[in-house]
XYZ file of C-alpha atoms in Angstrom:
605
model
C 0.000 0.000 0.000
C 1.255 3.432 -0.837
C 2.233 5.804 1.960
C 0.071 8.882 1.959
C 0.882 12.122 3.734
C -2.059 14.303 4.640
C -2.938 17.143 6.945
C -4.032 16.053 10.405
C -5.206 18.046 13.346
C -3.108 18.941 16.349
C -4.372 18.368 19.857
C -7.464 20.370 20.721
C -5.619 22.977 22.730
C -3.268 23.687 19.869
C -6.124 23.965 17.399
C -7.942 26.396 19.632
C -4.847 28.561 19.761
C -4.851 28.637 15.948
C -1.487 26.866 15.687
C -0.660 25.646 12.192
C -1.543 22.100 11.211
C 1.188 19.546 10.672
C 1.580 16.593 8.359
C 0.916 13.146 9.791
C 1.490 9.767 8.175
C -1.248 7.192 7.840
C -1.130 4.026 9.900
C -3.129 0.860 9.210
C -6.328 0.848 11.273
C -7.748 -2.486 10.187
C -6.637 -5.255 7.846
C -8.140 -8.658 7.040
C -7.097 -11.589 4.841
C -8.911 -11.893 1.514
C -12.284 -13.319 2.595
C -13.098 -16.891 1.700
C -15.266 -17.391 -1.427
C -14.874 -13.720 -2.406
C -12.646 -12.962 -5.418
C -11.346 -9.566 -6.434
C -12.808 -8.680 -9.830
C -11.567 -5.174 -10.667
C -11.006 -1.718 -9.211
C -14.176 -0.020 -7.989
C -15.488 2.812 -10.203
C -13.893 6.032 -8.985
C -17.145 7.975 -9.326
C -19.234 5.462 -7.371
C -20.681 7.170 -4.294
C -20.526 5.363 -0.972
C -21.574 6.512 2.472
C -18.746 6.282 4.968
C -19.808 5.579 8.543
C -17.256 6.808 11.070
C -17.541 5.553 14.648
C -16.149 7.752 17.398
C -15.190 6.116 20.720
C -17.795 5.825 23.472
C -15.583 6.350 26.532
C -18.380 5.778 29.059
C -19.966 2.710 27.475
C -18.851 0.580 30.426
C -21.080 2.783 32.578
C -24.019 2.294 30.219
C -23.436 -1.461 30.367
C -23.512 -1.327 34.174
C -26.839 0.513 34.058
C -28.159 -1.979 31.489
C -27.484 -5.011 33.663
C -28.784 -3.371 36.822
C -32.111 -2.335 35.285
C -32.423 -5.754 33.574
C -31.602 -7.954 36.589
C -34.883 -8.946 38.291
C -33.061 -9.331 41.620
C -31.492 -5.875 41.534
C -33.120 -2.966 43.332
C -33.066 -0.927 40.097
C -34.882 -3.563 38.019
C -37.191 -1.944 35.480
C -35.875 1.592 35.972
C -34.997 2.029 32.305
C -32.985 4.991 31.105
C -34.350 7.770 28.952
C -33.156 8.458 25.422
C -31.253 11.482 26.698
C -29.626 9.561 29.555
C -28.426 6.863 27.163
C -27.047 9.395 24.705
C -25.134 11.146 27.468
C -23.399 7.851 28.288
C -22.231 7.182 24.713
C -21.227 10.712 23.703
C -17.558 10.911 22.610
C -15.031 13.234 24.213
C -15.093 16.746 22.678
C -11.493 16.217 21.567
C -12.533 13.227 19.455
C -15.364 15.157 17.828
C -13.086 18.098 17.078
C -10.246 15.952 15.708
C -12.554 14.085 13.365
C -14.117 17.354 12.230
C -10.680 18.748 11.400
C -9.765 15.636 9.434
C -12.996 15.731 7.439
C -12.619 19.461 6.793
C -9.112 18.868 5.459
C -10.769 16.825 2.719
C -13.361 19.505 1.976
C -16.121 17.846 4.023
C -17.733 20.553 6.103
C -20.636 20.304 8.545
C -23.291 20.652 5.824
C -22.060 17.403 4.233
C -22.225 15.397 7.460
C -24.993 13.455 9.195
C -24.534 12.818 12.913
C -26.197 10.483 15.366
C -27.993 12.183 18.281
C -25.065 11.302 20.590
C -22.453 12.374 18.001
C -20.870 8.915 18.240
C -21.421 8.237 14.529
C -20.725 10.506 11.578
C -21.917 9.641 8.074
C -20.780 11.265 4.879
C -21.310 10.429 1.205
C -18.168 10.581 -0.894
C -16.961 9.216 -4.242
C -14.688 6.181 -4.120
C -11.801 8.349 -5.277
C -12.051 10.541 -2.165
C -12.640 7.585 0.171
C -9.448 5.990 -1.139
C -7.506 9.175 -0.468
C -8.948 9.612 3.029
C -8.305 5.994 4.003
C -5.098 5.394 2.032
C -6.629 2.342 0.394
C -7.993 0.947 -2.833
C -11.555 -0.303 -3.209
C -12.383 -3.184 -5.528
C -15.485 -4.923 -6.800
C -15.545 -8.395 -5.227
C -17.630 -11.355 -6.414
C -18.903 -14.202 -4.261
C -18.090 -17.434 -6.064
C -20.968 -19.356 -4.494
C -23.915 -17.045 -5.133
C -22.443 -14.649 -7.722
C -23.162 -11.579 -5.605
C -21.012 -8.465 -5.875
C -19.799 -6.024 -3.270
C -17.451 -3.026 -3.133
C -14.901 -3.361 -0.334
C -11.247 -3.220 0.656
C -9.266 -5.575 2.872
C -7.249 -2.848 4.605
C -7.529 0.831 5.395
C -5.458 3.423 7.232
C -6.005 6.646 9.153
C -3.701 9.479 10.188
C -1.862 8.101 13.182
C -3.105 10.696 15.637
C -6.730 9.865 14.722
C -6.549 6.232 15.825
C -7.579 7.082 19.380
C -10.469 9.196 18.094
C -11.980 6.747 15.580
C -13.065 3.199 16.393
C -13.780 2.165 12.812
C -14.780 3.286 9.354
C -17.164 1.265 7.183
C -17.925 0.154 4.533
C -14.375 -1.128 4.259
C -13.620 -4.595 5.631
C -17.214 -5.708 6.330
C -18.014 -8.478 3.821
C -21.316 -9.417 5.425
C -24.283 -9.813 3.074
C -27.367 -9.636 5.280
C -29.880 -12.348 4.450
C -33.299 -13.457 5.619
C -33.639 -16.511 7.817
C -36.556 -18.206 6.070
C -35.760 -21.801 5.162
C -36.627 -21.683 1.506
C -35.917 -25.407 1.175
C -38.977 -25.979 3.375
C -41.072 -23.499 1.412
C -44.162 -24.986 -0.223
C -46.687 -23.396 -2.570
C -49.173 -26.095 -1.678
C -51.853 -25.678 0.938
C -51.069 -27.975 3.886
C -53.428 -30.917 4.043
C -55.436 -30.625 7.284
C -55.873 -33.621 9.557
C -59.285 -35.144 9.962
C -61.559 -32.934 12.027
C -62.281 -35.818 14.393
C -58.603 -36.494 15.188
C -58.226 -36.444 18.981
C -56.295 -33.545 20.547
C -52.739 -34.088 21.728
C -52.132 -34.135 25.470
C -49.588 -31.446 26.389
C -49.665 -30.765 30.155
C -48.124 -27.274 29.844
C -50.579 -26.148 27.144
C -53.789 -24.216 27.701
C -56.254 -26.779 29.053
C -53.580 -29.428 28.764
C -54.412 -30.191 25.120
C -53.443 -29.001 21.626
C -55.376 -29.548 18.409
C -53.966 -32.501 16.454
C -53.742 -30.368 13.311
C -51.001 -28.322 15.020
C -48.645 -31.240 14.505
C -48.479 -30.421 10.783
C -49.886 -26.890 10.391
C -49.109 -23.989 12.732
C -51.718 -21.263 13.161
C -52.250 -18.448 15.658
C -54.572 -20.759 17.576
C -51.829 -23.408 17.753
C -49.380 -20.926 19.246
C -51.946 -19.744 21.789
C -52.768 -23.323 22.802
C -49.219 -24.666 22.842
C -47.768 -21.736 24.789
C -50.626 -21.413 27.260
C -51.940 -18.054 26.052
C -55.553 -18.927 25.261
C -57.967 -16.410 26.744
C -55.486 -13.585 27.360
C -56.783 -10.348 25.871
C -54.235 -7.551 25.600
C -55.331 -3.995 26.194
C -53.987 -2.348 23.080
C -54.375 1.024 24.773
C -51.730 1.044 27.507
C -48.806 2.297 25.407
C -47.578 -1.165 24.441
C -46.185 -1.698 20.911
C -44.555 -4.422 18.841
C -42.233 -3.930 15.866
C -40.987 -5.973 12.902
C -37.938 -5.023 10.832
C -37.932 -5.510 7.076
C -34.945 -5.519 4.723
C -33.906 -6.573 1.216
C -37.049 -5.176 -0.410
C -39.266 -7.531 1.562
C -42.708 -5.911 1.580
C -45.466 -6.757 4.053
C -48.634 -6.961 1.987
C -51.766 -5.569 3.627
C -54.185 -7.514 1.402
C -52.457 -10.749 2.401
C -52.630 -9.660 6.041
C -56.390 -9.190 5.746
C -56.739 -12.655 4.197
C -54.660 -14.057 7.047
C -56.838 -12.293 9.615
C -60.002 -13.625 7.950
C -58.509 -17.109 8.096
C -57.045 -17.066 11.610
C -57.890 -13.870 13.474
C -61.293 -12.552 12.293
C -61.537 -10.072 15.170
C -58.512 -8.268 13.680
C -60.094 -7.763 10.250
C -59.718 -4.217 8.858
C -56.915 -3.429 11.285
C -53.400 -2.951 9.977
C -49.955 -1.775 11.070
C -47.996 1.444 11.098
C -45.487 1.644 8.255
C -42.185 3.460 8.792
C -39.708 3.999 5.973
C -36.012 4.016 6.948
C -33.629 5.737 4.520
C -36.150 5.496 1.704
C -37.468 1.991 2.394
C -40.477 1.279 0.194
C -44.000 0.086 0.922
C -44.801 -1.694 -2.353
C -48.315 -3.110 -2.069
C -48.389 -4.920 -5.397
C -49.654 -8.405 -4.602
C -46.920 -9.838 -6.832
C -44.243 -8.082 -4.759
C -45.374 -9.484 -1.400
C -42.392 -10.840 0.564
C -42.534 -14.287 2.126
C -40.269 -13.188 4.984
C -42.124 -9.941 5.645
C -45.558 -11.576 5.426
C -44.532 -14.382 7.773
C -43.147 -11.971 10.366
C -46.034 -9.518 10.241
C -48.892 -11.994 10.065
C -47.821 -14.041 13.075
C -46.384 -11.247 15.236
C -49.358 -8.942 14.765
C -51.914 -11.758 14.589
C -50.732 -13.136 17.902
C -50.775 -9.747 19.642
C -53.867 -7.977 18.249
C -54.928 -5.282 19.228
C -51.447 -4.200 20.353
C -50.298 -1.563 17.827
C -47.768 -2.977 15.376
C -45.059 -1.227 13.357
C -43.315 -2.504 10.240
C -39.986 -0.855 9.421
C -38.876 -1.030 5.799
C -35.173 -0.208 5.515
C -33.782 0.619 2.088
C -30.650 -0.920 0.653
C -30.622 -4.228 -1.126
C -27.191 -5.802 -1.012
C -25.154 -6.726 -2.817
C -23.891 -4.020 -5.146
C -24.576 -4.648 -8.814
C -21.625 -3.468 -10.905
C -23.875 -2.229 -13.699
C -26.032 -0.094 -11.382
C -24.124 2.532 -9.405
C -26.383 2.783 -6.378
C -25.022 5.562 -4.172
C -26.739 4.506 -0.933
C -25.832 0.828 -1.028
C -23.435 0.294 1.863
C -24.671 -3.225 2.633
C -25.277 -2.396 6.307
C -29.061 -1.890 6.371
C -29.614 -3.179 9.897
C -27.280 -0.526 11.286
C -29.173 2.071 9.258
C -32.288 0.856 11.073
C -30.438 0.942 14.393
C -29.378 4.549 13.815
C -32.958 5.442 12.968
C -34.674 3.756 15.891
C -32.138 5.091 18.406
C -33.020 8.607 17.279
C -36.703 8.142 18.148
C -38.051 8.690 21.657
C -40.648 5.875 21.856
C -39.717 2.742 19.894
C -41.796 -0.436 20.267
C -40.992 -2.360 23.437
C -40.720 -5.701 21.585
C -38.969 -5.922 18.186
C -38.173 -8.967 16.053
C -35.567 -9.288 13.293
C -35.291 -12.296 10.989
C -32.071 -11.325 9.216
C -28.417 -12.015 9.982
C -25.176 -13.220 8.487
C -22.068 -15.269 9.235
C -20.339 -13.873 12.290
C -16.945 -14.397 10.672
C -17.771 -11.901 7.904
C -18.204 -9.166 10.513
C -15.045 -7.419 11.775
C -14.797 -7.476 15.547
C -14.728 -3.670 15.710
C -17.998 -3.442 13.798
C -19.652 -6.225 15.805
C -18.764 -4.442 19.030
C -20.247 -1.132 17.897
C -23.412 -2.732 16.566
C -23.829 -4.579 19.883
C -23.337 -1.298 21.724
C -26.264 0.108 19.762
C -28.477 -2.824 20.733
C -27.426 -2.286 24.358
C -28.623 1.307 24.147
C -32.083 0.119 23.129
C -32.120 -2.472 25.897
C -31.274 0.164 28.489
C -34.285 2.132 27.246
C -36.657 -0.781 27.849
C -36.705 -2.424 24.406
C -36.568 -6.225 23.981
C -34.771 -7.297 20.781
C -35.319 -10.759 19.309
C -33.207 -12.217 16.472
C -33.628 -15.504 14.611
C -30.749 -17.818 15.520
C -30.305 -19.112 11.958
C -31.427 -21.892 9.659
C -28.244 -23.875 9.112
C -27.749 -25.657 12.423
C -24.159 -25.245 13.596
C -23.070 -24.396 10.051
C -24.826 -21.242 8.976
C -21.726 -20.095 7.152
C -20.452 -20.974 3.696
C -19.849 -24.725 3.647
C -18.082 -26.755 1.015
C -20.790 -28.233 -1.280
C -18.934 -31.569 -1.554
C -17.951 -32.211 2.066
C -20.417 -29.879 3.862
C -17.509 -28.764 6.028
C -17.354 -25.168 7.229
C -14.172 -23.143 7.105
C -12.904 -20.009 8.770
C -12.829 -16.770 6.840
C -9.449 -15.622 8.162
C -7.146 -17.053 5.529
C -6.423 -20.245 7.492
C -9.395 -22.204 6.060
C -9.669 -23.984 9.400
C -12.670 -26.270 9.876
C -14.973 -24.577 12.377
C -18.655 -24.133 13.227
C -20.107 -20.814 12.080
C -22.504 -18.850 14.332
C -24.477 -15.835 13.153
C -24.365 -12.138 13.912
C -26.279 -10.216 15.309
C -27.862 -13.234 17.115
C -24.478 -13.783 18.804
C -24.511 -10.249 20.221
C -24.868 -10.466 24.032
C -27.467 -7.675 24.186
C -30.138 -9.365 22.046
C -32.240 -12.474 22.578
C -31.497 -15.231 20.087
C -34.454 -17.473 19.190
C -33.997 -21.052 17.978
C -36.613 -23.384 16.547
C -38.814 -26.367 17.363
C -41.241 -28.472 15.347
C -44.268 -30.726 15.871
C -46.405 -31.382 18.926
C -45.016 -32.532 21.345
C -42.134 -30.238 20.495
C -38.702 -31.373 19.401
C -35.781 -29.312 18.160
C -36.083 -28.552 14.457
C -33.014 -29.793 12.610
C -32.104 -26.407 11.120
C -32.163 -24.468 14.407
C -29.084 -22.229 14.467
C -26.981 -22.549 17.582
C -23.487 -22.680 18.955
C -20.874 -20.388 20.426
C -19.581 -17.005 19.310
C -15.973 -16.544 18.266
C -16.150 -12.787 18.949
C -18.087 -12.409 22.202
C -17.317 -14.000 25.573
C -19.543 -15.896 27.995
C -21.938 -13.977 30.193
C -24.332 -16.749 31.276
C -21.689 -18.961 32.858
C -23.750 -21.425 34.879
C -26.042 -22.631 32.093
C -23.256 -22.857 29.539
C -20.903 -24.675 31.902
C -23.627 -27.154 32.830
C -24.137 -28.016 29.181
C -20.424 -28.205 28.430
C -19.832 -30.420 31.447
C -22.328 -32.919 30.008
C -20.577 -33.059 26.639
C -18.333 -36.113 26.260
C -14.736 -34.980 26.529
C -13.265 -33.987 23.196
C -16.597 -33.633 21.397
C -16.071 -31.261 18.467
C -12.730 -30.163 19.920
C -11.502 -27.134 18.020
C -14.760 -26.722 16.091
C -16.316 -24.252 18.527
C -15.260 -21.737 21.151
C -16.413 -23.006 24.580
C -15.745 -19.550 26.037
C -17.971 -17.779 23.543
C -21.414 -16.259 23.946
C -23.801 -19.206 23.609
C -26.909 -19.149 21.400
C -29.842 -19.480 21.199
C -31.369 -18.201 24.428
C -34.881 -19.562 23.843
C -36.928 -21.199 21.100
C -40.375 -21.348 19.530
C -42.165 -23.217 16.751
C -40.320 -22.783 13.433
C -41.943 -24.851 10.690
C -45.195 -25.489 8.811
C -46.531 -21.968 9.434
C -49.723 -21.262 7.497
C -49.525 -17.800 5.933
C -50.877 -15.912 2.929
C -48.486 -14.864 0.167
C -49.614 -13.115 -3.020
C -53.195 -14.192 -2.337
C -52.378 -17.870 -1.763
C -52.084 -20.013 1.343
C -48.604 -21.445 1.704
C -46.595 -23.335 4.310
C -43.285 -21.834 5.383
C -40.724 -22.319 8.117
C -37.480 -21.100 9.616
C -36.287 -19.505 12.801
C -37.687 -16.411 11.103
C -41.013 -17.863 12.237
C -39.740 -18.519 15.750
C -38.432 -14.999 16.404
C -41.651 -13.034 15.675
C -43.576 -15.698 17.574
C -41.431 -15.280 20.669
C -41.517 -11.491 20.223
C -45.310 -11.756 20.227
C -45.231 -13.622 23.541
C -42.935 -10.916 24.953
C -45.355 -8.228 23.742
C -48.189 -10.009 25.585
C -46.058 -10.135 28.732
C -45.335 -6.419 28.370
C -49.044 -5.804 27.994
C -49.759 -7.596 31.264
C -47.082 -5.524 32.994
C -48.060 -2.165 31.513
C -51.687 -2.761 32.455
C -50.461 -3.020 36.051
C -48.406 0.177 35.712
C -45.171 -1.829 35.600
C -42.405 -0.954 33.111
C -41.668 -3.005 30.006
C -39.291 -5.957 30.290
C -36.467 -4.401 28.283
C -33.257 -6.399 27.793
C -34.532 -9.919 28.396
C -31.597 -12.235 28.923
C -30.865 -11.660 32.634
C -34.568 -12.175 33.329
C -34.838 -15.274 31.123
C -31.919 -17.029 32.780
C -33.131 -16.015 36.247
C -36.480 -17.605 35.421
C -34.730 -20.678 34.030
C -32.824 -21.088 37.272
C -35.636 -20.283 39.720
C -38.937 -20.895 37.907
C -38.227 -23.704 35.407
C -41.902 -24.182 34.565
C -41.734 -20.848 32.759
C -40.191 -22.722 29.819
C -40.996 -25.993 28.101
C -37.659 -27.791 28.111
C -36.876 -29.418 24.746
C -34.778 -32.555 25.081
C -35.118 -34.268 21.685
C -33.409 -33.323 18.437
C -30.158 -31.851 17.176
C -28.889 -29.208 14.725
C -26.571 -30.801 12.139
C -24.194 -28.771 10.031
C -20.620 -28.582 8.771
C -20.667 -32.320 8.094
C -21.504 -33.149 11.744
C -24.675 -34.055 13.682
C -24.341 -30.766 15.540
C -25.324 -30.403 19.180
C -28.099 -32.301 20.945
C -31.078 -30.820 22.706
C -30.742 -31.829 26.354
C -32.273 -31.185 29.742
C -31.697 -27.571 30.682
C -30.111 -25.056 28.333
C -28.619 -26.326 25.076
C -27.220 -24.680 21.891
C -30.186 -25.891 19.836
C -33.265 -24.620 21.697
C -31.773 -22.561 24.539
C -33.892 -22.626 27.682
C -36.844 -23.961 25.686
C -40.166 -22.563 24.503
C -42.339 -20.162 26.516
C -45.212 -20.973 28.835
C -46.993 -17.633 28.681
C -49.396 -18.292 31.555
C -46.570 -19.117 33.954
C -44.323 -16.324 32.671
C -47.136 -13.769 33.027
C -47.624 -14.684 36.684
C -43.867 -14.455 37.275
C -43.273 -11.064 35.637
C -46.327 -9.513 37.262
C -45.746 -11.270 40.593
C -42.504 -12.463 42.234
C -40.258 -10.780 39.672
C -42.429 -7.729 38.981
C -40.636 -4.948 40.890
C -41.748 -1.336 40.752
């Protein structure tokens, strides 16, 4: 890489005294090996516009994290005392010196305040620049890269530099080394255009002691409806208020549109009391709301129909975030940075009253996400948790091998140049500040074979007792070297994940995936929030400390799943076992028991 000399700012005191600037050499900020399965095609077009996202350090984040765990721990005296938007922003605001130094650097490249977009806490700065200027600023060269497996294209670099004195004032700049290509978690190999064949009407119900009335309709063994979820998870008869300030949200990406006509057909089929109701649509960075019946999205329809059908009349919001990765070399799309979920995160953090329960059914291989970027994205999720928002993410649909596996051997390899065989977890589900939702199937429930699960290679353990109990039961040497036993373990919980009956483009179809499990669990959380808010209690917020406290002290709050496994990477994967496991987490929810717990012994305030 060439050595570039540029103007860089002096320390703040010197700048204030109007001392002259001095030259400062660039130093590599981040560098990665050429990513596996991506090949460099050609130099990126110099006039292509990209939006650089510059992260300034959050020197007091450790204090925010302390607040987060205190207000989320049901045994702490501060439980439920969530922070305000302003209080959170004050805890992530960079030092003035960092803001000033970055401003000086940007100004030296002709980028003045009018060209910049800042987050409310000033911890992110965004600016649109041509590739030619980005290369000069970052002392790098961008190229068009092609993915050899799916023929997708992306514009990235494998290394970038910053003036040496800016390293302490900038955590990261993207898009640079982030080769993630966000994807939906619907299991398209389970997708069927055919209407599921119902069981005979006189088939006897299935005895499930934890279910509402102790029984579940036999048809739920092959076709999942709203009624099945209510029966199976002991929620029959609960009627949410819909007027106590409670909300539920669904995120949409990749031009997945939630079709209102299909929603009405779904309501007529499964939730007739919700007919003629709809959801609030919010566009993020130009996200569209295409209501053409031909453009209805399977992912979006699945998420919206079950999340909002389960929780009616709780107000629902569907966020449509623009940006459909990957970059197409023949269409120079200036806003395509391939980081749409962080665009959504920026947006929702800027709003004072986001929904208290939000589900996302999109993720990507953790190993395609630089550690610096993963940390900052997680920090954003933590900010929402501290404000009382529960975030659910699908754990993945590839078992222990959600990454790129070799088609011949089905083995999974690291993306760090070593091509080491290793299980591949997903991000953001592996972030410690979100709740990862795995999948089950059938009645009685067993783990569905595609349920994503395992251990993060970026984030450490924070639920030690449950993880250690599982690891202690593993035969010594099992999958040695294939996973990180000290990593953040996923999933946290599970829910039904296959044979969901939805409407798509006017037709009934059957669909599955942990993208069905996440909105389902988010719906249960929204019902729990409704019970709390109706008693003047705060929302649940960041769930994981509460979930594991319930698992340890009130085990009947979850239906423990002990049958099944999640194969991947040429292995059988992990087994579902008694207690927590990296297939179904703590298990599936028993709403009736959980409601009594969160409004009773663990209510607080």
